[in-house]
XYZ file of C-alpha atoms in Angstrom:
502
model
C 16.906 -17.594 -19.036
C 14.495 -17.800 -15.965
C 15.553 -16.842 -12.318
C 15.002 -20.668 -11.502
C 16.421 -22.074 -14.794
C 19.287 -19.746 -13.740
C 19.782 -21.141 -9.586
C 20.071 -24.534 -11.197
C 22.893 -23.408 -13.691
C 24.679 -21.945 -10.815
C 23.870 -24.985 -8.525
C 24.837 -27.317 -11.392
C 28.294 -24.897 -12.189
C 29.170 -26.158 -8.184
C 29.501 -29.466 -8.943
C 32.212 -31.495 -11.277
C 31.700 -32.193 -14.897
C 31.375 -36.329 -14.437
C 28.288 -36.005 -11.760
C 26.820 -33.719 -14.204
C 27.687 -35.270 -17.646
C 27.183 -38.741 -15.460
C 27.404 -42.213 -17.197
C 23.481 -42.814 -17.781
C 24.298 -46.756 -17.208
C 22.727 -48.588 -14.878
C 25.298 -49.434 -12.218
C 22.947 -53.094 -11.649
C 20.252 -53.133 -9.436
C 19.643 -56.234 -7.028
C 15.980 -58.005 -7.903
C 14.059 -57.659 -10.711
C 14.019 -53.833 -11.808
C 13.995 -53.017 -15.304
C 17.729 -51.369 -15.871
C 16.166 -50.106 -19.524
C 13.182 -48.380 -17.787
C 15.728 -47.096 -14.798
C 18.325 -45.553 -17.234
C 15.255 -44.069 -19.324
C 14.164 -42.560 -16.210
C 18.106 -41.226 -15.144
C 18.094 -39.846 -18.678
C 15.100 -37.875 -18.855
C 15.183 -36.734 -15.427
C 18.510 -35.167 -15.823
C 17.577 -33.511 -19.169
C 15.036 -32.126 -17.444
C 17.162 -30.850 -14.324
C 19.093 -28.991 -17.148
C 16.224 -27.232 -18.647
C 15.191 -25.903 -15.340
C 12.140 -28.336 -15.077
C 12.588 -29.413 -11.801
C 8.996 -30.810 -10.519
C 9.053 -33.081 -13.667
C 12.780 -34.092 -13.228
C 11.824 -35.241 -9.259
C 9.018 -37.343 -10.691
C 11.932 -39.440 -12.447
C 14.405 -39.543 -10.052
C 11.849 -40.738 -7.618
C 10.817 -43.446 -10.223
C 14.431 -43.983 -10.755
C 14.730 -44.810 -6.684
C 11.900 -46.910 -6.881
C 13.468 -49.156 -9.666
C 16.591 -49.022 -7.681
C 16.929 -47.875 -4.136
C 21.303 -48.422 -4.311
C 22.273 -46.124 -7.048
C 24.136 -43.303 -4.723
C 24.312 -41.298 -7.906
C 20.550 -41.201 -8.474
C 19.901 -39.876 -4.905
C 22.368 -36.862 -5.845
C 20.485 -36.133 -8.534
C 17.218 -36.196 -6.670
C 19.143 -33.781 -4.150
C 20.452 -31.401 -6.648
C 16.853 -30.773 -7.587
C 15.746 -30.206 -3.835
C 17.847 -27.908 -3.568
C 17.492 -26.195 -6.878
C 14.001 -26.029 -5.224
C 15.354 -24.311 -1.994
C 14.037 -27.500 -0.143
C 16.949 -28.412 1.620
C 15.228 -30.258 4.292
C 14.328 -32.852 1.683
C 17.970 -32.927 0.369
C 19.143 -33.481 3.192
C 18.555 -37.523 3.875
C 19.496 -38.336 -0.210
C 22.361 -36.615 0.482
C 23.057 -38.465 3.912
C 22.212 -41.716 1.607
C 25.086 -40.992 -1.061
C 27.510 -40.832 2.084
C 26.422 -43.546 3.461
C 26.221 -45.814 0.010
C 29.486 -44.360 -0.981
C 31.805 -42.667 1.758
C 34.405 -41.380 -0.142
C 31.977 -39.322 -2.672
C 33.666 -36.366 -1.356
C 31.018 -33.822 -3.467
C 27.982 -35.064 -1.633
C 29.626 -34.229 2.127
C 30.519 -31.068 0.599
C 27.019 -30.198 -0.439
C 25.941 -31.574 3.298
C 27.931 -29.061 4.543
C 26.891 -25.925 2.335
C 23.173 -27.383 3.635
C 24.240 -27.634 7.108
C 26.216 -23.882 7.024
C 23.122 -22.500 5.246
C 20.834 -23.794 7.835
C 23.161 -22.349 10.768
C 24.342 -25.824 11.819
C 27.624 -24.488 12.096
C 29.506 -28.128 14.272
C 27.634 -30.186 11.695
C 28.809 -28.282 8.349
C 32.482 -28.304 9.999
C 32.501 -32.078 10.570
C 31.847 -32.418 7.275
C 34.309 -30.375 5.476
C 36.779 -31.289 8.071
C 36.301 -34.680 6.520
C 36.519 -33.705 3.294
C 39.795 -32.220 4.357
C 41.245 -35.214 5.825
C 40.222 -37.176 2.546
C 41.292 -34.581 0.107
C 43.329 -32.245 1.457
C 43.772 -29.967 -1.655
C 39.482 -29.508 -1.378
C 39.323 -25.662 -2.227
C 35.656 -25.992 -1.567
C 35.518 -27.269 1.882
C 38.794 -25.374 2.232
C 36.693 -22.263 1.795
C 33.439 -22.469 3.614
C 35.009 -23.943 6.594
C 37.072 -20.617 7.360
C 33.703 -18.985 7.440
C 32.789 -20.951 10.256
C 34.721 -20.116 13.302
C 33.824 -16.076 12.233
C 30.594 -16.956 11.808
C 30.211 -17.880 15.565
C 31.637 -14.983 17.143
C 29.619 -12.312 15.224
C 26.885 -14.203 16.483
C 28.184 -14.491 20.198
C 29.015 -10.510 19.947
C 25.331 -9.966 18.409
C 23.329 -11.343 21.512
C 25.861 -9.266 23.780
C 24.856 -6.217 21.307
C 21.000 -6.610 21.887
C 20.887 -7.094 25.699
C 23.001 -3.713 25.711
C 20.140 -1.575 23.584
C 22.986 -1.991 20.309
C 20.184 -2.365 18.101
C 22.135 -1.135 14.221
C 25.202 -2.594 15.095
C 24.061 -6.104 15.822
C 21.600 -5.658 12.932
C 25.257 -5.140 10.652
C 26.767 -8.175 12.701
C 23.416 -10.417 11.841
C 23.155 -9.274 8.000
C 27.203 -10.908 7.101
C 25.927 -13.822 8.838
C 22.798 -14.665 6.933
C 24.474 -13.568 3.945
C 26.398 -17.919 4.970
C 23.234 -18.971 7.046
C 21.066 -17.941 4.256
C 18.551 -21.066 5.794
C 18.861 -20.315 9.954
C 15.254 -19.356 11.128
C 16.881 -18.393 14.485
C 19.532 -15.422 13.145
C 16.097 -14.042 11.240
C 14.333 -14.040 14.066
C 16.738 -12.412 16.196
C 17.484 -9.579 13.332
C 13.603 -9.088 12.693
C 13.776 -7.949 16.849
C 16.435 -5.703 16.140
C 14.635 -4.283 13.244
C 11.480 -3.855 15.630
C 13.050 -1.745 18.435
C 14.262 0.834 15.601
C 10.863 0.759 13.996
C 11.578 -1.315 10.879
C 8.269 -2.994 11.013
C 8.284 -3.759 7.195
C 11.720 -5.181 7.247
C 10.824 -6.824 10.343
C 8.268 -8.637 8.727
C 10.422 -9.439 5.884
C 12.660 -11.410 8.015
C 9.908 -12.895 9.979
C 8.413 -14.352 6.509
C 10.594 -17.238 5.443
C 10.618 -18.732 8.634
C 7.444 -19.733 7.932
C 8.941 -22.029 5.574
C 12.327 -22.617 7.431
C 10.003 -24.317 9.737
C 7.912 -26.971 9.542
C 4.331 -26.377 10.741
C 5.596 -23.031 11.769
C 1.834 -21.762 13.159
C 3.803 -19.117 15.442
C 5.764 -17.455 12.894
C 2.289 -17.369 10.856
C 0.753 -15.570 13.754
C 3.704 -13.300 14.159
C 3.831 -12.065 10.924
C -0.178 -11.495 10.496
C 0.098 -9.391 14.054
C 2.901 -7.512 12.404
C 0.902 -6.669 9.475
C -2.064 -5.864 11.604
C 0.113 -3.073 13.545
C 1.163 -1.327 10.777
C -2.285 -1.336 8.740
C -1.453 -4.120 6.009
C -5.448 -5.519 7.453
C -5.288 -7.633 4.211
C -1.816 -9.127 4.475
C -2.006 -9.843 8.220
C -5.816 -11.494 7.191
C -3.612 -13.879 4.750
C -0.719 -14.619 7.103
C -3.426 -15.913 9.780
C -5.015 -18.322 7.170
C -2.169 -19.836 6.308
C -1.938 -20.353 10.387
C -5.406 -21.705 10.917
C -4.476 -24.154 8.123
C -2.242 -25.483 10.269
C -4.045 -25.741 13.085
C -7.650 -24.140 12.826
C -8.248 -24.062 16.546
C -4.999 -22.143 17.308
C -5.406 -20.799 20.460
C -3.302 -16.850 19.541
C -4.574 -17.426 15.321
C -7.908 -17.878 15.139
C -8.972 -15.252 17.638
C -6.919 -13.171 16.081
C -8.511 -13.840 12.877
C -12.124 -12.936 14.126
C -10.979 -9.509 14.976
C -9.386 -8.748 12.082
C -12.143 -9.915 9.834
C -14.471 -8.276 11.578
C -12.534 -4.748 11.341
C -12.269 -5.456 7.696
C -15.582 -6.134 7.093
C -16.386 -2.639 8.553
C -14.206 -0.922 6.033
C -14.993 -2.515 3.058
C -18.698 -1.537 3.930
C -17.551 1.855 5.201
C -15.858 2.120 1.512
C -18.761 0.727 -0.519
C -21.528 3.317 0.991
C -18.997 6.345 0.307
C -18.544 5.126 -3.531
C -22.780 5.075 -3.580
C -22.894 8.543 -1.804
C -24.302 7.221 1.559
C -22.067 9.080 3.417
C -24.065 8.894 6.765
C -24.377 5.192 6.600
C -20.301 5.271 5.998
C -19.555 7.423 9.494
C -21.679 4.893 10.864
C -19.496 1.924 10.327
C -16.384 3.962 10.763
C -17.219 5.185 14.152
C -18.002 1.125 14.666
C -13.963 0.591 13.187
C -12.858 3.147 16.259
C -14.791 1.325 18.650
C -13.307 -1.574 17.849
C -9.685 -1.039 17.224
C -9.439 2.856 19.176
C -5.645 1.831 20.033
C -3.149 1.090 16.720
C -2.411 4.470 15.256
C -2.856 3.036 11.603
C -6.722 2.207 12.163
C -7.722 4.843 13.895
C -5.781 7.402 11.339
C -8.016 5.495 8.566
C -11.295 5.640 10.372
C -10.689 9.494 11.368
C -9.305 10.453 7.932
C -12.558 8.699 6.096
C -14.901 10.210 8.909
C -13.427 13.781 7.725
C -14.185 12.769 3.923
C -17.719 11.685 4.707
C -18.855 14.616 6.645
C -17.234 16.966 3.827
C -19.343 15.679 1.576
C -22.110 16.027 3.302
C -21.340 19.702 3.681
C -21.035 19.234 7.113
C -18.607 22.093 8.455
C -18.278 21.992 12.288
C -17.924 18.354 12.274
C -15.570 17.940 8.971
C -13.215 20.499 10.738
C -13.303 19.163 13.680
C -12.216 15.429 12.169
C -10.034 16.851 9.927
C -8.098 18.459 12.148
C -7.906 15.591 14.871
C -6.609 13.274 11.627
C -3.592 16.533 10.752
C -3.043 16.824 14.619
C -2.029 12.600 14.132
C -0.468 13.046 10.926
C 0.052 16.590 9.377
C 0.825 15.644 6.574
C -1.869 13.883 5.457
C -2.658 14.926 2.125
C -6.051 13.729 1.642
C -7.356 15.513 5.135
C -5.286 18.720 3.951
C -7.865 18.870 0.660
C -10.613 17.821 2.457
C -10.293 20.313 5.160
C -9.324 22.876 2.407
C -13.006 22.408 0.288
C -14.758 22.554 3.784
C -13.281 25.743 4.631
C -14.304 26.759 1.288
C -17.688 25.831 1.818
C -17.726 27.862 5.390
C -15.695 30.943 3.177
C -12.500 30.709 4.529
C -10.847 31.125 1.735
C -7.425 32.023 3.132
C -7.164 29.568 5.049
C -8.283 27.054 2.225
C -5.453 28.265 0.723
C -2.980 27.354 3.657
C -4.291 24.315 3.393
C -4.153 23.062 -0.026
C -0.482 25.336 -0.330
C 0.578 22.734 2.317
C -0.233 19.827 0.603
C 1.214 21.102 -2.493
C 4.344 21.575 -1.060
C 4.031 17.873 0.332
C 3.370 16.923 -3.217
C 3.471 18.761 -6.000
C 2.915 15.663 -8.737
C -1.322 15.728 -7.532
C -3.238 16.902 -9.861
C -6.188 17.471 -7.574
C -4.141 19.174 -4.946
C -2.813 21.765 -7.851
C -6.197 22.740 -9.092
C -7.717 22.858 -5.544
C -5.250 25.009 -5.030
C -5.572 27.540 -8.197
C -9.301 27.285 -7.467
C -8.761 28.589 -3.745
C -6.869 30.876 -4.928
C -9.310 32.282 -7.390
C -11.432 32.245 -4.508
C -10.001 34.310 -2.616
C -9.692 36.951 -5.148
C -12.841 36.723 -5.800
C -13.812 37.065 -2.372
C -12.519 40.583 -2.398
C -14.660 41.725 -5.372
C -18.070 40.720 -6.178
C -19.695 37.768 -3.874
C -23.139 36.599 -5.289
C -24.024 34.800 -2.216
C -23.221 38.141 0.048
C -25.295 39.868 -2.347
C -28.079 37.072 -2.047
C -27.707 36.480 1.423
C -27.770 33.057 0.644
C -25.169 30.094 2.043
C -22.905 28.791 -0.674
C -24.877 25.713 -0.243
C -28.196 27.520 -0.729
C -30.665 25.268 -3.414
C -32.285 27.197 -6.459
C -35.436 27.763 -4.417
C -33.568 29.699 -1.904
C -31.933 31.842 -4.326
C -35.073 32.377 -6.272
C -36.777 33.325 -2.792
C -33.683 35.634 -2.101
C -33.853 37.146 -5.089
C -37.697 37.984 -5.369
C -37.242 39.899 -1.486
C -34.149 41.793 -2.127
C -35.517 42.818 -5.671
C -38.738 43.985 -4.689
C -36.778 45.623 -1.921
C -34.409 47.368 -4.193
C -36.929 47.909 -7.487
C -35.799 51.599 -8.110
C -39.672 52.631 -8.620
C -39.638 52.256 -4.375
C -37.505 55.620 -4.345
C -38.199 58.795 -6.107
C -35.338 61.049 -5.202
C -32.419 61.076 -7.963
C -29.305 59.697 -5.920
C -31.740 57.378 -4.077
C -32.768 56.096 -7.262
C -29.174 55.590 -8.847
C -28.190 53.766 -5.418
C -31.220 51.427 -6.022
C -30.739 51.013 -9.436
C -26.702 49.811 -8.558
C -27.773 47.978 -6.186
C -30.361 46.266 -8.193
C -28.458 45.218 -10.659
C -26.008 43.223 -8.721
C -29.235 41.373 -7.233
C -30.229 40.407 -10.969
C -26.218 39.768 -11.452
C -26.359 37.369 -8.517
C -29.624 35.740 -9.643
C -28.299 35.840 -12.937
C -25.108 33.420 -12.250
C -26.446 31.592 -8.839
C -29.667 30.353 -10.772
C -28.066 28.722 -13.659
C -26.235 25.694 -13.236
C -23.113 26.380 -15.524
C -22.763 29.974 -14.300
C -23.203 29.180 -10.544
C -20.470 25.853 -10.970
C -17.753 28.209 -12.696
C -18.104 30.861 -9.782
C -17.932 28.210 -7.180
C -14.593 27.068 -9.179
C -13.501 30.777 -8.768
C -14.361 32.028 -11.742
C -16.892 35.269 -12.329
C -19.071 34.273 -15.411
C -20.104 37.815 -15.635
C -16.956 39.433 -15.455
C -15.705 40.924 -18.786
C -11.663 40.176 -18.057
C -12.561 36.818 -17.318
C -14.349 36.626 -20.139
C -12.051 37.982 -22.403
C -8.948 35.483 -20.963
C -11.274 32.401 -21.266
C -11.481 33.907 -25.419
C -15.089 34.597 -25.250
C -16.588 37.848 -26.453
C -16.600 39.685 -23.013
C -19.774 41.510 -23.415
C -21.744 38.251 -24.620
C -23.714 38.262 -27.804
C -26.128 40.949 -27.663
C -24.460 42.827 -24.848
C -25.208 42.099 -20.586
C -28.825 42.266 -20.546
C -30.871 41.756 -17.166
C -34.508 41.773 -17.368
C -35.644 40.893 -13.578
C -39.501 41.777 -14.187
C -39.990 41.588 -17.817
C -42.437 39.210 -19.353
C -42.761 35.861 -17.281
C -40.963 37.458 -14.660
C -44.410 38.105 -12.174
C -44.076 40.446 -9.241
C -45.950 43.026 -11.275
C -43.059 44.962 -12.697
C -43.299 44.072 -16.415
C -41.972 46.021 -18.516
C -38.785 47.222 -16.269
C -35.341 46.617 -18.072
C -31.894 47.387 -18.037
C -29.380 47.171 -20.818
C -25.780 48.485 -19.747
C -22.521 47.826 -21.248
């Protein structure tokens, strides 16, 4: 069963067997309807209120009017589905009607007055069951709801009294019991939504502020209300809906449509911001971000998402000093910010901090420890940092970690024909140069090929035989570790010079 086949059982279950299982006869119509065509129409509109299928039942019910505009038992029908539709302002008139066609139809004042209490007309919805009352005094219905009313009042006399005193949670507790009756009063939303506000319940705020749209009719403020709320907390695409909906209403809306410039405008700047980081144009992105700042440097929530995606951006460009800087103003406004955590954490791996990489993506962890991301970064940092405490390529290169292949080649060709261990003749000179030779022909060896250079950036040593041995590889390769710096095709003049050492 559906939600809204459900709300009509449960309307339906509220109101006696013989409206429900109602004789389908025409009750005779003055003029010259069709009582065949009229009863077809009461019969298939109230199959059809049964099965839930309330936009077609309405269309026969208003036929059914039409063809006779004196039947008191077709306008309850026609209200039974308004309200099964949560349009009570529409039930309310046919239900008005049935009173008025037949007074002592004691059912429709009692719906009237569940519409009226819903709605927060709490003197209306006790007229009406007090006549109910008078008519049938037995009326467990009316009997009911009307003791609701009288408590309904006071909590809401003690809730204003609450909010001019600063009693924000209790007159939110006072507010809740009474919408839980005046399910339909704009004005006790309204007042709650406040309440929610000065505790910082924006979202719940805003969920009170919503149906009033609809509460309403051509409620353009309540539009504009929610879209600002949505705006100050970040929702840019919810408060850009909420303001349509306003300018529909009135498209020159003096609070709406300005509002609606701004907002688009910010939004345009992210969404291009966003497209030139997914194509790598990360310059071009910090561009229109720093544009975002200028033009919203005031709500926390946009300038926390310009500053967080200026920190990205500039890490990828391998940009320390500025990504630092960023990232840290973004952690100073929210520390824990996951995202600025990691990318501060891969800078200060690319500046060869390692430790503090560490901190970083340790910190995040602990935030989180479901990312996948955030647990290799850190196991990578880590590895890292060990490594940083053995063998460093780059320190033996003197090259940046950032270095291109022609750097390292150009490193490499200095420091070897620096170190070539024909440039010294005495014996421990010679052994010194021939060490340190070979870990410039190590260095060369991992830094100038791709694979080997990416696993000891991921804190790996390609050329270390532990390593090797706990990734299952043979940890003196295939032939054994073989450098050849100056051997054939190596130029420099020093053909012929090799070392093989296991």
């Amino acid at each position: 069963m559906s939600w809204e086949t459900l709300g009509v059982y449960r309307l339906l279950s509220s109101i006696p067997l013989f409206v429900i299982i109602v004789n389908l006869q025409y009750e005779g119509s003055e003029g010259g309807a069709n009582p065949q065509e009229i009863d077809q129409h009461l019969k298939l509109g109230t199959q059809l209120l049964s099965a839930g299928q309330l936009a077609d039942a309405l269309s026969h019910f208003h036929a059914a009017i039409d063809g006779d505009p004196d039947n008191y038992l077709t306008y309850f029908r026609r209200a039974t589905v308004y309200l099964a539709m949560g349009k009570s302002r529409q039930a309310l008139p046919d239900l008005t009607k049935v009173i008025r066609l037949k007074p002592d139809f004691t059912q429709a004042r009692v719906q009237r007055a569940n519409v009226y209490l819903k709605q927060g007309k709490l003197n209306d919805a006790e007229n009406d069951y007090m006549e109910v009352l008078r008519v049938n005094p037995s009326n467990e219905d009316a009997k009911t709801q009307l003791g609701f009313i009288e408590p309904i009042r006071e909590a809401v006399l003690e809730t204003d009294e609450m909010m001019t005193q600063g009693r924000w949670n209790e007159a939110i507790d006072l507010l809740t019991v009474a919408i839980e009756k005046c399910v339909w009063d704009p004005s006790l939303r309204e007042k709650r939504a406040q309440c929610y506000m000065e505790i910082g319940e924006h979202f719940k705020a805003i969920n009170d502020i919503k149906p009033t749209t609809k509460m309403r009719p051509d409620n353009t403020e309540a539009y504009f209300r929610v879209s600002k709320m949505y705006y100050d907390v970040g929702e840019l695409e919810d408060s850009l809906t909420e303001v349509r909906e306003c300018l529909k209403l009135d498209p020159d809306h003096k609070s709406c449509f300005p509002h609606y410039k701004h907002a688009k405008k910010l939004n345009k700047l992210y969404d291009s911001a966003q497209n030139f980081i997914n194509e790598g144009r990360f310059e071009d992105a910090i561009t229109k971000l720093e544009a975002a700042l200028r033009l919203e440097p005031e709500i926390w929530a946009y300038v926390l998402r310009s500053k967080s995606k200026i920190c990205h951006s500039f890490r990828e460009l391998k940009d320390v000093p500025h990504a630092i800087k960023n990232c840290a103003e973004v952690l100073e406004m929210d520390e824990n910010n996951i995202e600025a955590l990691v990318d501060r954490a891969e800078t200060y791996i690319l500046a060869e901090e390692f430790e503090r990489a560490v901190e970083d993506y340790q910190k995040a962890h602990d935030i989180d420890n479901n990312l996948r991301h955030v647990a290799e970064g850190l196991e990578k940092a880590k590895r890292l940092l060990k490594q940083s405490q053995k063998r460093d390529y780059y320190k033996i290169l003197g090259v940046k970690r950032n270095a291109r292949k022609r750097e390292i080649e150009k490193a490499y060709r200095k420091l070897a024909a620096e170190w070539h261990p024909d440039n010294f003749r005495g014996e421990d000179e010679k052994k010194a140069a021939e060490k340190k030779f070979i870990e410039i022909a190590a260095a060369r060896e991992v830094l100038a090929d791709p694979e080997k250079r990416q696993m000891f950036d991921n804190g790996e040593d390609p050329l270390d035989p532990e390593e090797r041995q706990r990734r299952g590889q043979n940890p003196w390769g295939h032939h054994g570790f073989h450098f050849n710096p100056f051997g054939p095709g190596g130029g420099n003049g020093f053909n012929g010079f090799k070392f093989h050492f296991n």
